[in-house]
Amino acid sequence: MKAKLKLHWQIAVAMLLGLGAGILFQTLQDGEPHGWIYAGISAMGTVFIRLLRMVIVPLIFTSIVTGVSGVGDSRRLGRLGTKTFAYYLVSSLLAIVIGILLANTIRPGVGARIGAGHDFDPAGLNTPSSPVQILIDMIPLNPIKAAAEGQILGIIFFAIFLGVALNRLGGESRRFLEGFFRAGFEVMMQITDMVIRLAPLGVFGLVTQAVAGAGLELFRTLGLYMITILTGFSIHMFAVLPTLLFFTTRLDPRRHFRAMAPAMMTAFSTCSSNATLPVTMNNVEKRAGVSNTVSSFVLPLGATVNMNGTALYECAGVIFISQVLGMQLTLAHQFTVVLTALLSAVGCAGIPSAGLVVIFIVTQAIGFQDAQVGVIIGAMLAVDRPLDMFRTMVNIFSDSVGAVVVAHSEGEKGLYPEEPQ
Ligand code: ASP
């Protein structure tokens, strides 16, 4: 059994099999997949996502407390924070610029006819809070409730606070608590490791489900829109971020792709940065060789705050809407789009389709009142799944590049140890 296929290849094969099975269900059962075989395959995907979600809260909590308390002095903490936010800002702005440029040159919305029948009622969805509210909401009224409800930002806030406070404690209490949280973190990583081994099965189930349930008709109408956005994602992920990685670290970006392959494929099939977080953390630490201190600083926050794919999508999406409506966006409008896209990507939850929901923040900011907006967004929702897959992959890829860039700038050695498992 020596020649066992590496994990990322196992997942890749699972994706292909899922694609094949999905097409089979889609054609044999007329786009209405059913039956016990289908139910069984879908259940594999659902179980995988549940296992990942099960580990998120205790994993990020123990990881952040351990990471932050391990930083030592508060000056270093400030430095890490500054670097992390600088990276989030730069990479998001680059993504936004790509989105704006592409949507303005390809002009996917000009001439696209989107009829009724895809009406979309925003009231049925969780209306996103305003950007300021997002910051206020970060402070949990009750940390236990935040944990129970899986409010990631609230948990992060409390964990960072706890880590800082732990740092100021002396003697026995500190040693005891540090040991306790470190042990908790280690056992959570162990659980993550075990769950990740199931990734090929889970990914097979999720991809089958996504492909089997896809309505293919609309893909034709919105083809150019999808191509614009996918081109933007590719430029950002294959050209911009690798260049950024190379120029800041002089490391070979191909090694980064190899290290992050399992997380990227998990993001692709779960459409959720949050659900992928345990795999991202595992890959960044074990395969890219980043310390727990840096990874627990950059990644959990990045899963919610740093969403390059979503930011790019918000911009290109709103410009697309304006083109369908036949409205010309002024420079001032475009500037508002940039700013609100940035903020709404920050406020966007790392869950499926969240990016499409927060697009309302942007359309409202530039004063789109037209009833047609709901219809267009409804049509966009119908083809959102494949875009969300790529968006989420770009989102977590950028977080992971950030972790390596910050780790390198902190003088960490031994990045990308050979032979990931
Ligand atoms: N699904 C994305 C994520 O979890 C968010 C989005 O819909 O843009 O990263």
Coordinates of N, CA and C and ligand atoms in Angstrom, one line a residue, residues 271-274 303 307 309-310 313-314 348-356 384 388 391-392 395-396, ligand 1:
C271 N -18.5 25.8 -0.8 CA -18.9 27.2 -1.0 C -18.9 27.9 0.3
S272 N -18.1 27.6 1.2 CA -18.1 28.2 2.5 C -16.7 28.4 3.1
S273 N -16.3 29.7 3.3 CA -15.0 29.9 3.8 C -14.9 29.4 5.3
N274 N -16.1 29.6 6.0 CA -16.1 29.1 7.4 C -16.0 27.6 7.5
A303 N -11.2 34.6 7.1 CA -12.3 33.9 6.6 C -13.6 34.7 6.5
M307 N -12.2 38.9 1.9 CA -12.8 38.1 0.8 C -12.6 38.7 -0.5
G309 N -12.4 37.3 -3.6 CA -13.3 36.8 -4.6 C -14.7 37.6 -4.5
T310 N -15.2 37.7 -3.3 CA -16.5 38.3 -3.1 C -16.4 39.8 -3.5
Y313 N -16.4 40.2 -7.1 CA -17.8 39.8 -7.6 C -18.8 41.0 -7.3
E314 N -18.7 41.6 -6.2 CA -19.6 42.7 -5.9 C -19.5 43.8 -6.9
C348 N -19.6 40.3 4.8 CA -20.2 39.1 4.3 C -19.8 37.9 5.1
A349 N -20.8 37.1 5.4 CA -20.4 35.9 6.2 C -19.8 34.8 5.2
G350 N -19.0 34.0 5.8 CA -18.3 32.9 5.0 C -19.2 31.7 4.7
I351 N -20.4 32.0 4.2 CA -21.3 30.9 4.0 C -21.8 30.9 2.5
P352 N -22.4 29.9 2.0 CA -22.8 29.9 0.6 C -23.8 31.0 0.3
S353 N -23.5 31.6 -0.9 CA -24.4 32.6 -1.5 C -24.4 34.0 -0.7
A354 N -23.6 34.1 0.3 CA -23.7 35.3 1.1 C -23.3 36.5 0.3
G355 N -22.4 36.3 -0.7 CA -21.9 37.4 -1.5 C -23.0 38.0 -2.4
L356 N -23.9 37.2 -2.8 CA -25.0 37.7 -3.6 C -26.0 38.5 -2.8
D384 N -25.7 31.3 -9.3 CA -24.7 31.7 -8.4 C -23.8 30.5 -7.9
D388 N -20.0 30.9 -6.9 CA -19.7 30.9 -5.5 C -18.6 29.9 -5.2
R391 N -15.5 31.8 -6.2 CA -15.4 32.9 -5.2 C -14.8 32.5 -3.9
T392 N -15.4 31.4 -3.4 CA -14.9 30.9 -2.1 C -13.5 30.4 -2.2
N395 N -11.3 33.4 -2.1 CA -11.3 34.0 -0.8 C -10.3 33.3 0.1
I396 N -10.4 32.0 0.2 CA -9.5 31.3 1.1 C -8.1 31.2 0.6
Ligands
ASP1 N1 -19.4 31.7 -0.1 C1 -18.4 32.7 0.1 C2 -17.5 32.3 1.2 O1 -17.9 31.6 2.0 C3 -19.0 34.0 0.4 C4 -19.7 34.5 -0.9 O2 -20.9 34.1 -1.1 O3 -19.2 35.4 -1.6 O4 -16.4 32.7 1.2

